[in-house]
CSV table of C-alpha atoms in Angstrom, one decimal:
chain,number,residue,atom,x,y,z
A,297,UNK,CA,-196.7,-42.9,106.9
A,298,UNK,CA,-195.1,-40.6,109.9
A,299,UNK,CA,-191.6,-38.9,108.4
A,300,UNK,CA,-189.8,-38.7,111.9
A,301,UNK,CA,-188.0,-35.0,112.2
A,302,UNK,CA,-184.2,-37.0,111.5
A,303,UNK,CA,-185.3,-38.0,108.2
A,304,UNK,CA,-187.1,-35.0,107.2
A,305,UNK,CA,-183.5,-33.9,107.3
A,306,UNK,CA,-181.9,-36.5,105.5
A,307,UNK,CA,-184.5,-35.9,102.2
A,308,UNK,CA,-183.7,-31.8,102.9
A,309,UNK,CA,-179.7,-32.9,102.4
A,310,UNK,CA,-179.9,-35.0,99.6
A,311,UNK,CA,-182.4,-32.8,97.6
A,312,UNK,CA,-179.6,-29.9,98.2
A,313,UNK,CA,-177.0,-32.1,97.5
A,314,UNK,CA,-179.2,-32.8,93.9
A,315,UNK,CA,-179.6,-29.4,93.1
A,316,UNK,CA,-175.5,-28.4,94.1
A,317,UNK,CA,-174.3,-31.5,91.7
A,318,UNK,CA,-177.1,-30.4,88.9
A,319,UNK,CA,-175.7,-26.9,89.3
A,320,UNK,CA,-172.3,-28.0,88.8
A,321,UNK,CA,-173.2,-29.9,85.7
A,322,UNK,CA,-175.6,-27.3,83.7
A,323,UNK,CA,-174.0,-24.6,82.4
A,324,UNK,CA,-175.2,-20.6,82.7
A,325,UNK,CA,-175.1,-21.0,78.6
A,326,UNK,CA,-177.1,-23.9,78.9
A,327,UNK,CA,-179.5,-22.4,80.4
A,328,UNK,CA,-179.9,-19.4,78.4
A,329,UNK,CA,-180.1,-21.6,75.4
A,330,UNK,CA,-183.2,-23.3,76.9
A,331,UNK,CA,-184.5,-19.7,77.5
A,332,UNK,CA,-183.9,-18.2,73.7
A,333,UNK,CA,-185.8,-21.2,72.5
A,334,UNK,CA,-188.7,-20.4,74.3
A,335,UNK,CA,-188.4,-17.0,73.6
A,336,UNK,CA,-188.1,-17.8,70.0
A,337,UNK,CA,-191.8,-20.2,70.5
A,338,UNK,CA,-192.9,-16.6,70.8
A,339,UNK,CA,-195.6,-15.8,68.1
A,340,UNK,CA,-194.7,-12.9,65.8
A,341,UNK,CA,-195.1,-12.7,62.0
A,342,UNK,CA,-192.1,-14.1,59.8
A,343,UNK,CA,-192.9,-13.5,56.9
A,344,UNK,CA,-194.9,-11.5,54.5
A,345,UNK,CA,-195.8,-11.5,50.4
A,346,UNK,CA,-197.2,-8.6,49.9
A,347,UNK,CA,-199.0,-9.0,46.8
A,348,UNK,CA,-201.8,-6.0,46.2
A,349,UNK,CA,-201.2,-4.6,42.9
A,350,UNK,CA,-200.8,-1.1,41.8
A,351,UNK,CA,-204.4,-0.9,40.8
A,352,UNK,CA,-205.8,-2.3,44.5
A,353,UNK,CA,-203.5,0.0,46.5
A,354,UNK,CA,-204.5,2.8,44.3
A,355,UNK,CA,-208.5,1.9,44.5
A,356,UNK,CA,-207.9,1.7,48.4
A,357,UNK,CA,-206.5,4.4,48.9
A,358,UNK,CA,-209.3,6.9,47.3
A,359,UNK,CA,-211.5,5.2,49.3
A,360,UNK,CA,-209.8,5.7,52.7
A,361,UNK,CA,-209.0,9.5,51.0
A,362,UNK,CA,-212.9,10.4,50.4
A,363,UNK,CA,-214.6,8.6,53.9
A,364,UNK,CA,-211.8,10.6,55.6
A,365,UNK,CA,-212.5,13.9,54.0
A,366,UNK,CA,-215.7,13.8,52.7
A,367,UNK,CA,-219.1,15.4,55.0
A,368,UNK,CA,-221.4,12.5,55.9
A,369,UNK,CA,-219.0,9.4,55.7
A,370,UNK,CA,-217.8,6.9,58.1
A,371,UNK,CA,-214.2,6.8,57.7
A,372,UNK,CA,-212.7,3.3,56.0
A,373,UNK,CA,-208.5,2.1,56.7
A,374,UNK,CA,-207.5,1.1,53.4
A,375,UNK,CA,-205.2,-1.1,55.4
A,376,UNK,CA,-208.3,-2.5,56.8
A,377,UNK,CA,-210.0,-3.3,53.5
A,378,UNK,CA,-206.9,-4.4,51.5
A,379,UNK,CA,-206.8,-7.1,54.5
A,380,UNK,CA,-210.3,-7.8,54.3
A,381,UNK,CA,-209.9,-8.4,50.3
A,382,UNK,CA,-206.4,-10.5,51.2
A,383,UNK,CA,-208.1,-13.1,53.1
A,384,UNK,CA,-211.1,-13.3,50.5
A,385,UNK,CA,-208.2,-14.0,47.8
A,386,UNK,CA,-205.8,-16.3,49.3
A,387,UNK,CA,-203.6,-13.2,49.7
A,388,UNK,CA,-203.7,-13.3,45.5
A,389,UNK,CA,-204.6,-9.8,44.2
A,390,UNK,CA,-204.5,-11.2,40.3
A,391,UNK,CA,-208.8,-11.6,41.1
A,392,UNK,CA,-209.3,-8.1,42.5
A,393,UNK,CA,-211.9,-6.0,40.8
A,394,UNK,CA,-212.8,-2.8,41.5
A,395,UNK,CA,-216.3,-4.2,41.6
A,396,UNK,CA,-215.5,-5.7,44.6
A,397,UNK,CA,-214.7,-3.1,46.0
A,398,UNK,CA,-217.9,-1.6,45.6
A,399,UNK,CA,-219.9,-4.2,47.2
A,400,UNK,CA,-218.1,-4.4,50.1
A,401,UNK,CA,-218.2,-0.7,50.7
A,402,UNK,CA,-222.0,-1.3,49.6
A,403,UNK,CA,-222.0,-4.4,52.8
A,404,UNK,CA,-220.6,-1.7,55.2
A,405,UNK,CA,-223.3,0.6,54.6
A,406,UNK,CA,-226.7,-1.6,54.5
A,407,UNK,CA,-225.2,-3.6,57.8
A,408,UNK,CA,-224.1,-0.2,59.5
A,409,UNK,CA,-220.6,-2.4,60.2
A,410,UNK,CA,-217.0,-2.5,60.3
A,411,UNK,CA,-214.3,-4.1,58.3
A,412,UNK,CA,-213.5,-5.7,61.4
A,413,UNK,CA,-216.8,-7.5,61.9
A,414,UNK,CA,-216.4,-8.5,58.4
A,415,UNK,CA,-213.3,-10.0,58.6
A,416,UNK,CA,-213.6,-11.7,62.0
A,417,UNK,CA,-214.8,-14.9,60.4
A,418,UNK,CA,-211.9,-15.1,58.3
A,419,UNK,CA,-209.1,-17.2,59.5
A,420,UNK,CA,-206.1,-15.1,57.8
A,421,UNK,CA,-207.8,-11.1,57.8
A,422,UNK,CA,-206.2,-10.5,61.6
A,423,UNK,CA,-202.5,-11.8,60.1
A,424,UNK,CA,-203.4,-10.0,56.9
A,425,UNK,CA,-204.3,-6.8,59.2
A,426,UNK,CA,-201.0,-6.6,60.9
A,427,UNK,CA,-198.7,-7.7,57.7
A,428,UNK,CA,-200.4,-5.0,55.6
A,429,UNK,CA,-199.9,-2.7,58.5
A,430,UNK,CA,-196.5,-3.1,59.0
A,431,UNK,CA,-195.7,-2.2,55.5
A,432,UNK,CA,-198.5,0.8,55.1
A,433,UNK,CA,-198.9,2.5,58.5
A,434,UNK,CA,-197.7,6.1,58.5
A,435,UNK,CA,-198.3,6.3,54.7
A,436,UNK,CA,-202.1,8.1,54.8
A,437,UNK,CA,-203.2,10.3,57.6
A,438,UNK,CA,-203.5,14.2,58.7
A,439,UNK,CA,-200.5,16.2,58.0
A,440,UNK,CA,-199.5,19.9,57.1
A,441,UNK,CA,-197.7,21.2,53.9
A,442,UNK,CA,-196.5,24.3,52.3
A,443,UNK,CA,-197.9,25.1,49.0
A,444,UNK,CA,-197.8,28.4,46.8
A,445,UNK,CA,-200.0,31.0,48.1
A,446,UNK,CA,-203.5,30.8,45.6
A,447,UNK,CA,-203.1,35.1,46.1
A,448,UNK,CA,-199.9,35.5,45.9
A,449,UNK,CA,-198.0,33.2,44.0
A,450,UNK,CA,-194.3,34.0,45.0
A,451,UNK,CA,-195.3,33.4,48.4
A,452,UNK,CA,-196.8,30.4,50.3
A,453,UNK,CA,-198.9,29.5,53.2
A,454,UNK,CA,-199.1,26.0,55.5
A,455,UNK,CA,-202.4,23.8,54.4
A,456,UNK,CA,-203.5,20.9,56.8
A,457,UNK,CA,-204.3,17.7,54.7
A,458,UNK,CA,-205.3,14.4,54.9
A,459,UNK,CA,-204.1,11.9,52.2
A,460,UNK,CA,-200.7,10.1,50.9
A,461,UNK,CA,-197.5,11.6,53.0
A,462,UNK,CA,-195.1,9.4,52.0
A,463,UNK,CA,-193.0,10.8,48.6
A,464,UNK,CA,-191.3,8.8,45.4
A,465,UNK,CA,-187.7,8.5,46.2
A,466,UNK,CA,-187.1,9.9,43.0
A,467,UNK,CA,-187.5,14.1,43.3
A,468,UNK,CA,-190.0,15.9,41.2
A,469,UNK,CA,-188.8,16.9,37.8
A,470,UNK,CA,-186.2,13.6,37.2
A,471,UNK,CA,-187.2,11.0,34.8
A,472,UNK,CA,-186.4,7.2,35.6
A,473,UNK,CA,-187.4,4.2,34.4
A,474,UNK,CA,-188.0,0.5,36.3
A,475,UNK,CA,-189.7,-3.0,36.2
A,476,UNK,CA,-190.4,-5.8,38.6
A,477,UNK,CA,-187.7,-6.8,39.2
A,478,UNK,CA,-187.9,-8.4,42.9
A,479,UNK,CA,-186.4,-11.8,43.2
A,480,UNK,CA,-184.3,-11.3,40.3
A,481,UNK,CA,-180.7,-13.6,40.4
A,482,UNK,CA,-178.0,-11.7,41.5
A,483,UNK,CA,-174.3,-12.8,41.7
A,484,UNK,CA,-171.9,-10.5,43.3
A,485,UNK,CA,-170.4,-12.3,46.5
A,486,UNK,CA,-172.6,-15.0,46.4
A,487,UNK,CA,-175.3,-16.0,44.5
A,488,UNK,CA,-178.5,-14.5,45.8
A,489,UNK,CA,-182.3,-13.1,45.1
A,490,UNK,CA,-182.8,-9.3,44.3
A,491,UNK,CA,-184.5,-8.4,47.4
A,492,UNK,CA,-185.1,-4.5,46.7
A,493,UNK,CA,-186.6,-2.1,43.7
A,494,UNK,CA,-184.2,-0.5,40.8
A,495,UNK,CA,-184.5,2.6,39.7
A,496,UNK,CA,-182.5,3.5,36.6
A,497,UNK,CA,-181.5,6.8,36.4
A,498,UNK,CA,-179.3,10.0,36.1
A,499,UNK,CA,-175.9,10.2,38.0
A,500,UNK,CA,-176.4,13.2,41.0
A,501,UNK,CA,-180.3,13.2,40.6
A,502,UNK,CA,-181.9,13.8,44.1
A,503,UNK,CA,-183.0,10.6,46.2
A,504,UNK,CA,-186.0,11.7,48.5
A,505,UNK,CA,-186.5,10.3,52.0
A,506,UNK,CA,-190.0,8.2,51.3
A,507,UNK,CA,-191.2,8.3,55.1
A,508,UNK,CA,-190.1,10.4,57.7
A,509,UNK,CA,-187.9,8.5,60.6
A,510,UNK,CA,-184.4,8.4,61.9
A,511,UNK,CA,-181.5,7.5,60.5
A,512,UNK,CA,-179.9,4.2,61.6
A,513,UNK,CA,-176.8,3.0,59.0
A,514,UNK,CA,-174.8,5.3,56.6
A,515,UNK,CA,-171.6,4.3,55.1
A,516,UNK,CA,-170.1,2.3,52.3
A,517,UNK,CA,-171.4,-1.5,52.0
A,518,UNK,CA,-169.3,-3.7,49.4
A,519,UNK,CA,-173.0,-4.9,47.5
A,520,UNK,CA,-174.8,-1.5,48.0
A,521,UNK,CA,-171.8,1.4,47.6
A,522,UNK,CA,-172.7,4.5,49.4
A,523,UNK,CA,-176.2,3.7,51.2
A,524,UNK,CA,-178.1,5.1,53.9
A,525,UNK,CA,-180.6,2.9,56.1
A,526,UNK,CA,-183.7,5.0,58.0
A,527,UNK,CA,-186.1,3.4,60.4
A,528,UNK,CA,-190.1,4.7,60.6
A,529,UNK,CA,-190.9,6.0,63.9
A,530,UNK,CA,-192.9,3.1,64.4
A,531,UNK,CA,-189.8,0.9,64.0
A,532,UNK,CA,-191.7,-1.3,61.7
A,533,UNK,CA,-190.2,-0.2,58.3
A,534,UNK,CA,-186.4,-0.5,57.6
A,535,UNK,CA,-185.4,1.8,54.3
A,536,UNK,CA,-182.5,0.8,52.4
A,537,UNK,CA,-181.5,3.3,49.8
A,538,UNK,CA,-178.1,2.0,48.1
A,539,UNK,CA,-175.0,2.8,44.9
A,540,UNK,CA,-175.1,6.7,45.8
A,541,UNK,CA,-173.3,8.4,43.9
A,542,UNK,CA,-169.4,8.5,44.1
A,543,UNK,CA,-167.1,11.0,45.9
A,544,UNK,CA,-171.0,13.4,46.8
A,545,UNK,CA,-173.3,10.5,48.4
A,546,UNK,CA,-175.0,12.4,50.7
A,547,UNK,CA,-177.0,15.7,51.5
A,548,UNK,CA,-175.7,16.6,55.3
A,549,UNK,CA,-176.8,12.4,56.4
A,550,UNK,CA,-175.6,11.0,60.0
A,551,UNK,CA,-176.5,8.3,61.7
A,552,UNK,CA,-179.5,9.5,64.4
A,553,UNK,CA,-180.8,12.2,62.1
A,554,UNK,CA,-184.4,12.6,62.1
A,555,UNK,CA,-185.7,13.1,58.5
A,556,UNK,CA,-189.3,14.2,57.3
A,557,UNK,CA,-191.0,12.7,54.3
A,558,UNK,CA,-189.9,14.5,51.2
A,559,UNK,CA,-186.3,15.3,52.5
A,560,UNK,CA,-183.6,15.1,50.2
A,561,UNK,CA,-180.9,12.2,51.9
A,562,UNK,CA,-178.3,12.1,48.9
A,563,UNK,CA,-177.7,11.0,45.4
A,564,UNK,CA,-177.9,8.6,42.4
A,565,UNK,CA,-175.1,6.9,41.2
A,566,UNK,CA,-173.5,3.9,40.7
A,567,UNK,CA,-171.2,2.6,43.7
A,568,UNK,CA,-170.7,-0.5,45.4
A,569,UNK,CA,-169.8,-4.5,44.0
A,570,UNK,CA,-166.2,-3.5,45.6
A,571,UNK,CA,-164.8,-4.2,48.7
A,572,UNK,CA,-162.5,-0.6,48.3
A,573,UNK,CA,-164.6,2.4,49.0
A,574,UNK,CA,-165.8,5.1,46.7
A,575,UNK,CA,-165.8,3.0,43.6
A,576,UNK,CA,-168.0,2.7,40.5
A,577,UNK,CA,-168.8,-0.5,39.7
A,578,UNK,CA,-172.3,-0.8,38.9
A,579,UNK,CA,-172.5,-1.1,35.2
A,580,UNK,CA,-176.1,1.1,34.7
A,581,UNK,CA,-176.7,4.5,37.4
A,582,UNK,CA,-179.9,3.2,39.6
A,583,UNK,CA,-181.2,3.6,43.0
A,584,UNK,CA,-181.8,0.5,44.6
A,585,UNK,CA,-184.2,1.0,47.3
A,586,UNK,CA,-185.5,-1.9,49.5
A,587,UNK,CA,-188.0,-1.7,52.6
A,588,UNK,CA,-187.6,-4.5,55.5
A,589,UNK,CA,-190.3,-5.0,57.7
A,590,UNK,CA,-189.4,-5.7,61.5
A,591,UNK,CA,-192.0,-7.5,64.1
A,592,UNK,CA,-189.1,-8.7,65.9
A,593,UNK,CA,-185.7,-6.7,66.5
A,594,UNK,CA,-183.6,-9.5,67.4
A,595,UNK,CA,-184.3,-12.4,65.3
A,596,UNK,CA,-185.5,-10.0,62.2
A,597,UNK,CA,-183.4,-7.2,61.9
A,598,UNK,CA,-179.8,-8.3,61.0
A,599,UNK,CA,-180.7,-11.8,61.4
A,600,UNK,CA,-181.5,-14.8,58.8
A,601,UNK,CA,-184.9,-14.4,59.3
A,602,UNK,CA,-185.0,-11.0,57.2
A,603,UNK,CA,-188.5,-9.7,55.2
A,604,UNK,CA,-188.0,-7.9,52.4
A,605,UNK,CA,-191.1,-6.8,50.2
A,606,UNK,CA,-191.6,-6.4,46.8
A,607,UNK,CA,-191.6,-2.7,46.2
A,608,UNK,CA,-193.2,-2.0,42.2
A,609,UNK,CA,-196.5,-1.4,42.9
A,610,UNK,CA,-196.0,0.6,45.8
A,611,UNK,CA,-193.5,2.3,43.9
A,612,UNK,CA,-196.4,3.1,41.2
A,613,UNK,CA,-198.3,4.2,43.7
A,614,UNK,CA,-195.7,7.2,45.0
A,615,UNK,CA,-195.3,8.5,41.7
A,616,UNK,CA,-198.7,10.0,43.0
A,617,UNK,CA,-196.8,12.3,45.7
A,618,UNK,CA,-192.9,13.8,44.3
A,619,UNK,CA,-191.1,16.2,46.1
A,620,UNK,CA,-190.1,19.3,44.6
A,621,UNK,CA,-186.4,20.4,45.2
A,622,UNK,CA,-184.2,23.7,44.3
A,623,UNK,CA,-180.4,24.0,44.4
A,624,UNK,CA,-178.4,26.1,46.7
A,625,UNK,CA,-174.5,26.2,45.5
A,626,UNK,CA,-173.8,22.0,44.9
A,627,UNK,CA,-176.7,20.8,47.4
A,628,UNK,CA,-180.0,20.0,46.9
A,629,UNK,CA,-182.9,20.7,49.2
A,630,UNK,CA,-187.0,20.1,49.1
A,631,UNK,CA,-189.2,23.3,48.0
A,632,UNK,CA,-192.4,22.5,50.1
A,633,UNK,CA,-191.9,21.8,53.6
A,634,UNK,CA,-194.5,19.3,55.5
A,635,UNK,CA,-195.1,18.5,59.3
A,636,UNK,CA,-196.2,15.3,61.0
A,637,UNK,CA,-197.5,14.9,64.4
A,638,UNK,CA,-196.1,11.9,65.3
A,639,UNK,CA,-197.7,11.8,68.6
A,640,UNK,CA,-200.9,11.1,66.8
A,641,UNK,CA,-199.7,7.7,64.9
């Protein structure tokens, strides 16, 4: 069929005249509605259980410790076999055994492989992989510390290490006691799940910065009292350290401060369940500390798609690494300092 040139001009008009009247009729919100929602088909995790217990982080973690340090080995992630056991499990660490362990190391060796050849024919180790990533990256790697000089005791000299360089959030030398306790009913507000880790405690005993990063929240929150809220380098891992103590919360905290691992950020106590500030009305002195994992900043962070971990066996685990502290006049401060490259992560 031959389209003359007059009504090629005709079909021109009334597709313009289409497109004015559609514009007319589809709002710029309506439009960015239909773009969220495919933004939000995007694929990024939503939500993690983090289930290895205290005895499979602590198994994993001398392993990754001796490949890395020892002459002669091939270096093993602990995040990396901690997946590879997840996906063999059903994500269930109740069956692990060190035995297992053992032969998977003892797999690696006679095949001359990786974890990640392993664990390519296993449906859930990639999501396992970056889950278990999120929560653990930044914990193990090189770093440098102070530590009394073997010669000279009242002095001390750096040391380059490789190993755990995260610290208990609890400082050396200050007794506590807790239990799992994640999920727990809680009532204050609104009735709600426990989504952090309770450490009961002393009134003014120093609270230690578990992971070095930046400070992002500080300030009085009607559930948590005085807290303080540090984001990992990374931007992965979300700290939330909560009921500092009244009237002295903090040890010199803004919001934008970079801290190091082992810092001392404030105080126990027993603040918050009050909508005035600076107000005691926790019944029992605890830090609650909670850690939030991030893959996506605008749906995850403040939004109803929060994770929150469960923190006790990771919290069994940093009672390996304490920090040691002094007191100058009514502040606290660490003994030891330590240095991350952070270029390296």
């Amino acid at each position: 069929m031959i389209i003359t040139a007059v009504k090629k001009k005709t079909i021109l008009l009334s597709l313009l005249l289409v497109f004015i009247f559609l514009a007319t009729i589809i709002s710029p919100a309506a439009i960015y509605t239909v773009a969220k929602k495919d933004d939000e088909k995007k694929d990024y995790i939503k939500w993690v259980d983090f289930s290895p217990t205290f005895e499979a982080l602590d198994a994993t973690l001398s392993l990754d410790i001796k490949t890395h340090t020892e002459e002669g080995q091939t270096p093993i992630s602990w995040i990396d076999v901690l997946a590879y056991l997840a996906a063999k499990y059903g994500g269930d660490f109740s069956h692990f055994k060190k035995s297992d362990l053992a032969k998977l190391t003892e797999t690696l060796e006679k095949q001359n492989t990786t974890i990640d050849e392993l664990g390519k024919d296993l449906k859930t180790y990639n999501y396992f992989k970056e889950a278990y990533g999120a929560v653990l990256n930044g914990f193990v790697g090189d770093y440098t510390i102070e530590v009394p000089d073997p010669d000279n005791p009242e002095q001390t000299v750096m040391e380059k290490r490789y190993g755990l360089r995260v610290f208990s959030p609890i400082a050396k030398g200050y007794s506590y006691s807790h239990f799992d306790d994640f999920g727990a009913s809680r009532s204050y507000g609104y009735k709600r799940k426990h989504l952090g880790h309770d450490m009961m405690g002393s009134v003014g005993t120093p609270i230690i910065a578990i992971e070095s990063g930046i400070v992002e929240c500080i300030g009085w929150n009607q559930y948590g009292g005085w807290r303080i809220g540090i984001r990992s380098f990374d931007k992965k891992r979300y700290y939330y350290y909560a009921h500092l103590r009244k009237d002295h919360p903090y040890n010199d905290m803004y919001e934008g401060k970079i801290v190091t691992a082992g810092d001392v950020i404030g105080y126990l106590g027993m603040t918050g369940y009050s909508t005035k500030e600076n107000v005691n009305n926790i019944n029992t002195p605890h830090l609650h500390y909670g850690l939030q994992l991030i893959f996506n900043e605008e749906t995850q962070k403040d939004g109803t798609n929060q994770i929150w971990i469960n923190l006790y066996a990771i919290t069994k685990l940093l009672e390996k690494n304490k920090s040691a502290v002094y007191r100058d006049d009514k502040e606290y401060y660490r003994k030891y300092e330590m240095f991350i490259d952070e270029t390296e992560e």
